[in-house]
PDB file of C-alpha atoms in Angstrom:
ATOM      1  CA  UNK A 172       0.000   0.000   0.000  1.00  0.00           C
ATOM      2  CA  UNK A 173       1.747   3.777  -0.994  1.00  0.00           C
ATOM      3  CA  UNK A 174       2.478   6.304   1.264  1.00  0.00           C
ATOM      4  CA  UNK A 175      -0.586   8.931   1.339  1.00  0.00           C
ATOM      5  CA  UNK A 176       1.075  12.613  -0.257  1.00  0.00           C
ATOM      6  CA  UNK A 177      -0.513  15.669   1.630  1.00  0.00           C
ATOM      7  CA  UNK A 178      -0.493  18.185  -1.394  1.00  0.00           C
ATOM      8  CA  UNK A 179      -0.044  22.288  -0.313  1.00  0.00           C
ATOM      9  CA  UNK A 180      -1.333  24.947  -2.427  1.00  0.00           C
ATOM     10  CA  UNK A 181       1.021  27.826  -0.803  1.00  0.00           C
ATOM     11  CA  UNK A 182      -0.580  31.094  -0.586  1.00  0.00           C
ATOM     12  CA  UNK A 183       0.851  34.416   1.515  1.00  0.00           C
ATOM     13  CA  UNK A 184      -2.415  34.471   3.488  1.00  0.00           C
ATOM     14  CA  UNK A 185      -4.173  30.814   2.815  1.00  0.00           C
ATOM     15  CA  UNK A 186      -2.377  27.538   2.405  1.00  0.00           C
ATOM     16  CA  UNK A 187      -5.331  25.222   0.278  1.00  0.00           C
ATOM     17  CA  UNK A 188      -4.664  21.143   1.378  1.00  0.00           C
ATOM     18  CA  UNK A 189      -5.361  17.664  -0.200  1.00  0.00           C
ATOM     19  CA  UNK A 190      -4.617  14.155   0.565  1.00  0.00           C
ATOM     20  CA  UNK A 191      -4.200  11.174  -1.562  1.00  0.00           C
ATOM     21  CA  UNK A 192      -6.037   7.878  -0.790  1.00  0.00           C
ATOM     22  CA  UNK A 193      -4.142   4.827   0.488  1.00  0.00           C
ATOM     23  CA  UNK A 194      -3.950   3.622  -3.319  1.00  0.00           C
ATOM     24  CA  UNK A 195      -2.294   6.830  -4.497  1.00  0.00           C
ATOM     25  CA  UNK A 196      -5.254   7.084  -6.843  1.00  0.00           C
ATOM     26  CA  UNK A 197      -7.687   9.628  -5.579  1.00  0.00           C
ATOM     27  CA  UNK A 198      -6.983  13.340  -4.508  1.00  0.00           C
ATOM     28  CA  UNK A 199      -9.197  14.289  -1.532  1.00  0.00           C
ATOM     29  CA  UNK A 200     -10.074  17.810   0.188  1.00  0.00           C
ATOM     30  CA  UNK A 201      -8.590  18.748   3.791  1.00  0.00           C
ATOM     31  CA  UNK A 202      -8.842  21.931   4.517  1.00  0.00           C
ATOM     32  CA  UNK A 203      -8.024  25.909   3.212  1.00  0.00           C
ATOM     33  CA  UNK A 204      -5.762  27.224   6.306  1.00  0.00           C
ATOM     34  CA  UNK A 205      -5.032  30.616   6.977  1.00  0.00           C
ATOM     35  CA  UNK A 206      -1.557  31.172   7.935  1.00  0.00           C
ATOM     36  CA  UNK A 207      -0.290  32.473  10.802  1.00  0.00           C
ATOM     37  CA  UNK A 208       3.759  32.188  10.456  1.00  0.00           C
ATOM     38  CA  UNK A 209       6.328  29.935   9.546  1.00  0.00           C
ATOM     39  CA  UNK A 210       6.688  28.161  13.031  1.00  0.00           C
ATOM     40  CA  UNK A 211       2.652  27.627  13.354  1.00  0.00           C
ATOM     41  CA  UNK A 212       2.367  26.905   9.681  1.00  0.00           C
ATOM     42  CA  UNK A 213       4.926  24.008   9.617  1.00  0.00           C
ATOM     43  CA  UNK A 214       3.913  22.820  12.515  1.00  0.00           C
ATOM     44  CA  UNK A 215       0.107  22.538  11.523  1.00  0.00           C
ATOM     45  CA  UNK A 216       1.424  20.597   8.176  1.00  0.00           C
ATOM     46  CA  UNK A 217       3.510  18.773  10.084  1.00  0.00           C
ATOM     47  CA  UNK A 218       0.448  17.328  12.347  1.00  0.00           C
ATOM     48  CA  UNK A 219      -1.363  16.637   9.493  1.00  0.00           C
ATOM     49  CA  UNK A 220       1.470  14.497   7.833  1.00  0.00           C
ATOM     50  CA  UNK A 221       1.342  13.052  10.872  1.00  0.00           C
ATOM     51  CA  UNK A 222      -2.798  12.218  11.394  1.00  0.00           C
ATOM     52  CA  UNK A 223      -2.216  10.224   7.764  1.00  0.00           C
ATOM     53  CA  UNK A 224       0.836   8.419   8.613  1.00  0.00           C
ATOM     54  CA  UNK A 225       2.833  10.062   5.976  1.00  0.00           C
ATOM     55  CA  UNK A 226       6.004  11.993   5.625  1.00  0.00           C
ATOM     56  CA  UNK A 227       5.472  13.174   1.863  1.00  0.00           C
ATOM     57  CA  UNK A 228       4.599  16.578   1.061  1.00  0.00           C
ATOM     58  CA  UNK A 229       3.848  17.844  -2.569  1.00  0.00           C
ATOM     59  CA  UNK A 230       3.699  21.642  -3.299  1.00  0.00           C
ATOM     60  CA  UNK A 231       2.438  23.241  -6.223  1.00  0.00           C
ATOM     61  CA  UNK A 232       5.305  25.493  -7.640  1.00  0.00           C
ATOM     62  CA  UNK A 233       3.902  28.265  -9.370  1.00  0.00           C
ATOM     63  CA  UNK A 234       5.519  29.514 -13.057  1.00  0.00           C
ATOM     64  CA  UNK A 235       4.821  32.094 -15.311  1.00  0.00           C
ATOM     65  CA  UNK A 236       3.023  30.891 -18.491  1.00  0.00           C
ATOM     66  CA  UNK A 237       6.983  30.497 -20.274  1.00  0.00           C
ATOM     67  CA  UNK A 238       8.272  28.083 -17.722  1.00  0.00           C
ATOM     68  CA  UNK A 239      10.130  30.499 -15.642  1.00  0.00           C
ATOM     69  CA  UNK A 240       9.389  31.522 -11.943  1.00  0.00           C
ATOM     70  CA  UNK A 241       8.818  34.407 -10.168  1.00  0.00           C
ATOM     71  CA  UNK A 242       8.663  35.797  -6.398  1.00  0.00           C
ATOM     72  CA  UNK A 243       5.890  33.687  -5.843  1.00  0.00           C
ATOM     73  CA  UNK A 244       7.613  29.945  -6.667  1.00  0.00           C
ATOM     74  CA  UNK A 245      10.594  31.260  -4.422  1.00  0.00           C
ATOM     75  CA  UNK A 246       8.189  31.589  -1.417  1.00  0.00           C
ATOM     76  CA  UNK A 247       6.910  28.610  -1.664  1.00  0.00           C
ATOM     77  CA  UNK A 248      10.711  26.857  -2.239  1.00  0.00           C
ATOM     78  CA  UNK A 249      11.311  29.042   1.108  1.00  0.00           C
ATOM     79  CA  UNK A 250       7.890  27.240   2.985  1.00  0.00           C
ATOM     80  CA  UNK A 251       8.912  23.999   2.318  1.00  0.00           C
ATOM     81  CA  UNK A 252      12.426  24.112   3.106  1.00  0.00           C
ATOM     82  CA  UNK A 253      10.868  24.953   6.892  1.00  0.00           C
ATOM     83  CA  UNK A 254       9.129  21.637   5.952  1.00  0.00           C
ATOM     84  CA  UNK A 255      11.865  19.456   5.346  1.00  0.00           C
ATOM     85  CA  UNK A 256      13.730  21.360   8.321  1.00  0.00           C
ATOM     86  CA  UNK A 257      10.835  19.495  10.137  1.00  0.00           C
ATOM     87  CA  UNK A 258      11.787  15.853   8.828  1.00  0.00           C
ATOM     88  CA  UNK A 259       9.106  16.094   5.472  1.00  0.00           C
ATOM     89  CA  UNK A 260      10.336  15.026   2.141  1.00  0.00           C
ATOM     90  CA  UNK A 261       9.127  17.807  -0.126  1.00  0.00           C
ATOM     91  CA  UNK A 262       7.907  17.270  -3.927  1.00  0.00           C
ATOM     92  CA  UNK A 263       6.952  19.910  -6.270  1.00  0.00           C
ATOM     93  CA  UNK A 264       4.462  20.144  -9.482  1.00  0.00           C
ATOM     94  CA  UNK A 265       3.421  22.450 -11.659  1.00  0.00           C
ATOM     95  CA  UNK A 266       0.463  24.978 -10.723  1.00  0.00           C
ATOM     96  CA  UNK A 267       0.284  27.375 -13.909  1.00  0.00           C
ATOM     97  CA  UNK A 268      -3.312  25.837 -14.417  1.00  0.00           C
ATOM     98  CA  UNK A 269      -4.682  24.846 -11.061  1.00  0.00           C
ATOM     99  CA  UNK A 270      -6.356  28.414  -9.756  1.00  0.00           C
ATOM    100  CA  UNK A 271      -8.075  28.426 -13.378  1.00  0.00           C
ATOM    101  CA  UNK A 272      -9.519  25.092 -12.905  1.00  0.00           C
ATOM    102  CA  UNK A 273     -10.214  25.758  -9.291  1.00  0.00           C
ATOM    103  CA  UNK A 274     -12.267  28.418 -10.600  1.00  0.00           C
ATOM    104  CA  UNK A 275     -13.770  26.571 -13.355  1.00  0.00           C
ATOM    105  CA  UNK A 276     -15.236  23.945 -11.509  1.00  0.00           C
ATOM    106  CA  UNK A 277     -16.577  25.785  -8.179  1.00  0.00           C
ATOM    107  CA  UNK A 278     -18.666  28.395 -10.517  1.00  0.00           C
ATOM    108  CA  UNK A 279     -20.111  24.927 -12.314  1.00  0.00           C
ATOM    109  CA  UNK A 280     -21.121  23.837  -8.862  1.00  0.00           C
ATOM    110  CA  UNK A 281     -23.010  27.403  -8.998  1.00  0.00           C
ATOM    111  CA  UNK A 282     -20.738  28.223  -5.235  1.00  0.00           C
ATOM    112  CA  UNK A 283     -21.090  31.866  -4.537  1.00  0.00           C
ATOM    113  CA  UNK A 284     -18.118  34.196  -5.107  1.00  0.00           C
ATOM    114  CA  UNK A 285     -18.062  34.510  -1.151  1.00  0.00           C
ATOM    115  CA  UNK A 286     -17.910  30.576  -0.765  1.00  0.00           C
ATOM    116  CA  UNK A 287     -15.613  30.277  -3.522  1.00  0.00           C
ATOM    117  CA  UNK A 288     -12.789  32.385  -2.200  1.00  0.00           C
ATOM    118  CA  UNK A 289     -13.096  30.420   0.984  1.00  0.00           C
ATOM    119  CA  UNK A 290     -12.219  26.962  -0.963  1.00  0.00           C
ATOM    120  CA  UNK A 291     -10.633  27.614  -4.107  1.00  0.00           C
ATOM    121  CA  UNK A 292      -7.394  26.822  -2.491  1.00  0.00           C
ATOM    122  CA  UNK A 293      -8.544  23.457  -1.149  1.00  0.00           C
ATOM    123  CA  UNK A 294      -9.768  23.112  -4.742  1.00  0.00           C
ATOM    124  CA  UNK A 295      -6.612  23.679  -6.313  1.00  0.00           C
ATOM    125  CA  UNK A 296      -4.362  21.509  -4.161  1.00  0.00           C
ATOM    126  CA  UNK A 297      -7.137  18.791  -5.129  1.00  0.00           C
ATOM    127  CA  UNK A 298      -6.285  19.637  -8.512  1.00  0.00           C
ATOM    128  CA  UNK A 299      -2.308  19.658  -8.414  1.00  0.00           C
ATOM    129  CA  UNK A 300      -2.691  16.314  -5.947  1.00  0.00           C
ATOM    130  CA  UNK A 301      -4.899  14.729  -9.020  1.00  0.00           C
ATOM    131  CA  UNK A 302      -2.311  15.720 -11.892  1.00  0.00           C
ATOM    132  CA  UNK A 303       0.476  14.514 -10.274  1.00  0.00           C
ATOM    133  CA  UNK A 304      -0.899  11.004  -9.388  1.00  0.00           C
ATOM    134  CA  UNK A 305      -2.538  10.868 -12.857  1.00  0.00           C
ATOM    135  CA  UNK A 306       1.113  11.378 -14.104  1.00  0.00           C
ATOM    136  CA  UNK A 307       2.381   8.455 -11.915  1.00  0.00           C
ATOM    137  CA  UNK A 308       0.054   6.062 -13.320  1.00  0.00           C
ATOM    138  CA  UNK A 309       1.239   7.214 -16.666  1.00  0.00           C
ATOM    139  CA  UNK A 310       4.786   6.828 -15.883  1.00  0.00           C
ATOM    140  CA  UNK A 311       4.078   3.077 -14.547  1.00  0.00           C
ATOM    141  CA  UNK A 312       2.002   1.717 -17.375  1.00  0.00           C
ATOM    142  CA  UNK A 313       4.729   3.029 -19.280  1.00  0.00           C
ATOM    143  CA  UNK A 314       7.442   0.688 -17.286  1.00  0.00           C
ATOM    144  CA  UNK A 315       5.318  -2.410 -17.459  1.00  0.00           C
ATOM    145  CA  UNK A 316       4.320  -2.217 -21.253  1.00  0.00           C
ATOM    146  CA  UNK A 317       8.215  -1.457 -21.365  1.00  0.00           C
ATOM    147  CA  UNK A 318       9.069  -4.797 -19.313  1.00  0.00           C
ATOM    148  CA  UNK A 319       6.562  -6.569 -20.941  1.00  0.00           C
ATOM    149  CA  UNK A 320       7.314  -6.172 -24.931  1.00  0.00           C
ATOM    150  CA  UNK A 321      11.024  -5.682 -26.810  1.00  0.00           C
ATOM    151  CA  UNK A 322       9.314  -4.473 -30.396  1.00  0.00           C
ATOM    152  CA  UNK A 323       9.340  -0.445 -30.489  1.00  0.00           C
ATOM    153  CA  UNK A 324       5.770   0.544 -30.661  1.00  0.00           C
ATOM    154  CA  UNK A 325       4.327   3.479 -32.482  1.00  0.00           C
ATOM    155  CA  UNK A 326       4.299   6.498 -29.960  1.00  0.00           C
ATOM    156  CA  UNK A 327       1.388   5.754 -27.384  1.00  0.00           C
ATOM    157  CA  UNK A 328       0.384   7.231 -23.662  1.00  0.00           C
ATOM    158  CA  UNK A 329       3.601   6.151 -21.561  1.00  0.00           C
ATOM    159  CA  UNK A 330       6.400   7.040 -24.108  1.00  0.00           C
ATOM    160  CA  UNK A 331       9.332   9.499 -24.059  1.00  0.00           C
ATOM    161  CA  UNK A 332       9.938  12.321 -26.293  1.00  0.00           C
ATOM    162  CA  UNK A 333      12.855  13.991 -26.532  1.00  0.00           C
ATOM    163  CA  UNK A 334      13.125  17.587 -27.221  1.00  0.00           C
ATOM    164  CA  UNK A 335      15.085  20.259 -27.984  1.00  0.00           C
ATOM    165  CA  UNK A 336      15.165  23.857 -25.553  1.00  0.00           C
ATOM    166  CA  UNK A 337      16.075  27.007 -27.081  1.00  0.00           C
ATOM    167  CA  UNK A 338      19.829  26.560 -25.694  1.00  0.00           C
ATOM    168  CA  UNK A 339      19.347  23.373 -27.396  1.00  0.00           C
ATOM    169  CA  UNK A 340      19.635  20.963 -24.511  1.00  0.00           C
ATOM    170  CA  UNK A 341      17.950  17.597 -25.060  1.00  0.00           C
ATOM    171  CA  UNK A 342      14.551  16.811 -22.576  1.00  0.00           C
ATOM    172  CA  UNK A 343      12.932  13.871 -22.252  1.00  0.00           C
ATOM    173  CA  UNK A 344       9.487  13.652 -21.616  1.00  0.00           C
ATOM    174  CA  UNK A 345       6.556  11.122 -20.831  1.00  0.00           C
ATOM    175  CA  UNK A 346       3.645  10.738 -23.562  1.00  0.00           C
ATOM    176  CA  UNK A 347       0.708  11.115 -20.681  1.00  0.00           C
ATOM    177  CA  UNK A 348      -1.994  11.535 -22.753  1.00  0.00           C
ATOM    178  CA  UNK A 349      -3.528  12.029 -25.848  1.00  0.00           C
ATOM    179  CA  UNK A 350      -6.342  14.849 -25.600  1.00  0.00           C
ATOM    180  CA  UNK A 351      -8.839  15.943 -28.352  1.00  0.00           C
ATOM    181  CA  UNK A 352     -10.470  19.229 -28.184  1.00  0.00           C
ATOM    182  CA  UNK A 353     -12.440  21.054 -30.627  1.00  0.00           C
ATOM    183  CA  UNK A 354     -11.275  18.566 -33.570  1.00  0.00           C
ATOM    184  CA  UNK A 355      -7.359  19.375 -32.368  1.00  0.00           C
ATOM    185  CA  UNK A 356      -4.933  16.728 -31.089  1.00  0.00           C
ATOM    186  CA  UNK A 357      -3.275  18.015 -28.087  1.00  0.00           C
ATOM    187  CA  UNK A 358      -0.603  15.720 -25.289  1.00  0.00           C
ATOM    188  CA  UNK A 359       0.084  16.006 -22.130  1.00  0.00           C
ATOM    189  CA  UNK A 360       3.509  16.019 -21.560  1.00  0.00           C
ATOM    190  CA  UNK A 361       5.587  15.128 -18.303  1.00  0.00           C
ATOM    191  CA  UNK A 362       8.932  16.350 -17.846  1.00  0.00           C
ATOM    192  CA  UNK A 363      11.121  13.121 -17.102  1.00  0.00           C
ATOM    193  CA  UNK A 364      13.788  14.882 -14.894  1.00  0.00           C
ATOM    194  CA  UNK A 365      14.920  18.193 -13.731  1.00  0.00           C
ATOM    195  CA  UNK A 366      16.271  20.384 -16.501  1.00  0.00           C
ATOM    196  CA  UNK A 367      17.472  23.755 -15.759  1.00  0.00           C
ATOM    197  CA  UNK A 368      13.835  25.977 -14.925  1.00  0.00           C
ATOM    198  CA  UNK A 369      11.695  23.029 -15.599  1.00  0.00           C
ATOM    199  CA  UNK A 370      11.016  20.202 -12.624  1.00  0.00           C
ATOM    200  CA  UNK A 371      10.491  17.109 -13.024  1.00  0.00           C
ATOM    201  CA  UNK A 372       6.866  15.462 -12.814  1.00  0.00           C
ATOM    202  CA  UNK A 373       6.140  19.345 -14.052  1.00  0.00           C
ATOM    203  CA  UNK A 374       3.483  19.342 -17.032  1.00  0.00           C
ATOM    204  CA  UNK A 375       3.169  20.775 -20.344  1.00  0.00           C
ATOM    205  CA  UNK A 376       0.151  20.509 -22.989  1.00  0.00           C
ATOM    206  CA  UNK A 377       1.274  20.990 -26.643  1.00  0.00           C
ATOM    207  CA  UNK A 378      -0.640  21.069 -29.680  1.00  0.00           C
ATOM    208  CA  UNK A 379       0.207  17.821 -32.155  1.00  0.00           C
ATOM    209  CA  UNK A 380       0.495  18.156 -35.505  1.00  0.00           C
ATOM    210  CA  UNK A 381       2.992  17.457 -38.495  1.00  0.00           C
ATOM    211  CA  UNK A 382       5.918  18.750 -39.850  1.00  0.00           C
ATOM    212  CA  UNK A 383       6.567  19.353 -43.387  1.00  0.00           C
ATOM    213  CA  UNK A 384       8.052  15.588 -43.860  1.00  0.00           C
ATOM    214  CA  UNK A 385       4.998  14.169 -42.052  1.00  0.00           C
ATOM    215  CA  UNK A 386       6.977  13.512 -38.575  1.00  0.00           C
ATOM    216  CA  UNK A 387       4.818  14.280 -35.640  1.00  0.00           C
ATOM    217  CA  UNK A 388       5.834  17.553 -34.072  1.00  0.00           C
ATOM    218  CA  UNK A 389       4.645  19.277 -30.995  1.00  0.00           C
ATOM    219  CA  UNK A 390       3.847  23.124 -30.455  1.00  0.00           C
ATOM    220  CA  UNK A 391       4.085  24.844 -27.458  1.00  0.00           C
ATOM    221  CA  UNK A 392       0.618  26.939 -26.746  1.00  0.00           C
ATOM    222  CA  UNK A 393       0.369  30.140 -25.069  1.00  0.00           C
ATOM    223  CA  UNK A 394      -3.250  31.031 -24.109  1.00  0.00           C
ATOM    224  CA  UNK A 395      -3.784  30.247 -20.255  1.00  0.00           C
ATOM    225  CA  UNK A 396      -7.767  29.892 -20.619  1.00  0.00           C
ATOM    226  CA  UNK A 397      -7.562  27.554 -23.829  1.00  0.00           C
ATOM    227  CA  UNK A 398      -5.099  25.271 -21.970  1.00  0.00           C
ATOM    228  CA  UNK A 399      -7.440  25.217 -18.575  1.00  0.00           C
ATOM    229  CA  UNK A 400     -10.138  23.856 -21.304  1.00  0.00           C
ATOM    230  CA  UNK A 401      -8.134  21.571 -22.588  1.00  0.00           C
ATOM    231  CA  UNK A 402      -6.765  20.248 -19.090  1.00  0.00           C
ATOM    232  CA  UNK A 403     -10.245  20.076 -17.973  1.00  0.00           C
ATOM    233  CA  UNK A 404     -11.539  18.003 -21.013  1.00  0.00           C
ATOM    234  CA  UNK A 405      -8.776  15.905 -20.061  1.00  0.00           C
ATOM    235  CA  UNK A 406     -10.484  15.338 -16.465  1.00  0.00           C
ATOM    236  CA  UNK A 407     -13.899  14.973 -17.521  1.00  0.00           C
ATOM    237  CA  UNK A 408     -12.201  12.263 -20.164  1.00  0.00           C
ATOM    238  CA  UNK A 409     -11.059  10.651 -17.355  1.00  0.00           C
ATOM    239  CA  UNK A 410     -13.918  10.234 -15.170  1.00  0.00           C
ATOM    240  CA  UNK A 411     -15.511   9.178 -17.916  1.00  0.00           C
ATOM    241  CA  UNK A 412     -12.919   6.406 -19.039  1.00  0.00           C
ATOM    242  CA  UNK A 413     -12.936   4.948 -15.127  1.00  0.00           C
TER     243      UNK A 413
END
């Protein structure tokens, strides 16, 4: 049985918290908590690591829409070094989309804007708790279709891409899904290790389409409400498919 991951979406004034079932499967709501300081903070975190029998702690890092981060992602680096001070093992994953989606699904819920406020935090730690174990699942089918068949398949959910930066370092990344949306082909990528600004387990959607020789190629989209939509089709896919 895995270890449960308590999941922090770090906030100056609200910290938003999820927990993972015992299967690793599931994201599930704590709690939005309003800070109070570094020493209470960590030590309320630390409690609740504690009340599920888990030392792992996942924190969405926050990036600007190009990758890089900001003031923000080094306040939360800052947070959960007090956490690992305090003897938790600290993870990070992307949170570009989670507010957004947040958002998106408390106003289809019809919440008011008061209520809202009060849980979109919760929400999005749900939401960067659910991405990242979605990604692990990915990652393992991938390793047992690997250890299970020596011909080299076309590219399918579970493979690595490699890619090219615009320093032109080489970045492999996990095939997690295939998404369509509005008669478009888009994949969710996962970042296969840590290179330079980007984190491993940290996500990426990209439009697929074809080059000029017919090789699949991948672009890079930069509209933050069109990828929400297609992140949340993804979800709603999802459900639907389990």
């Amino acid at each position: 049985m895995n270890e449960r991951i308590v999941a922090l979406d770090v906030g100056d004034r609200r910290i938003g918290i999820a927990v993972s079932d015992r299967l690793g499967m599931t994201a599930q709501p704590i709690e939005t908590y309003t800070r109070v300081g570094y020493g209470p903070d960590v030590r309320h975190i630390s409690a609740l690591a504690q009340q599920y029998e888990t030392t792992r702690i996942l924190c969405g890092l926050p990036r600007n829409m190009d990758g890089s981060q900001g003031g923000q992602a080094q306040k939360v680096r800052e947070f959960a070094s007090k956490l690992h001070e305090a003897g938790l093992s600290v993870e990070y994953y992307d949170e570009r989309l989670t507010t957004v989606l947040a958002e998106d699904a408390l106003l289809e819920a019809n919440m008011s804007r008061a209520n809202r406020k009060k849980k979109v935090d919760m929400v999005a730690a749900v939401v960067i708790l659910q991405s990242y174990l979605d990604a692990q699942v990915a990652q393992s089918k991938r390793s047992e279709a690997t250890n299970e068949s020596e011909e080299e398949p076309e590219e399918e959910d579970g493979d690595i891409l490699e890619m090219e930066d615009e320093e032109g370092n080489v970045i492999s990344f996990v095939l997690s899904a295939r998404i369509s949306y509005r008669g478009e082909e888009y994949v969710l990528l996962t970042c296969a290790q840590d290179a330079g600004d980007i984190a491993k387990d940290e996500t990426f959607i990209m439009k697929s389409t074809m080059d000029e020789e017919g090789n699949p190629c991948y672009q890079s989209l930069d509209d933050e409400r069109m990828i929400s939509e297609i992140y949340a089709a993804h979800l709603r896919q999802s459900e639907q498919d389990s």
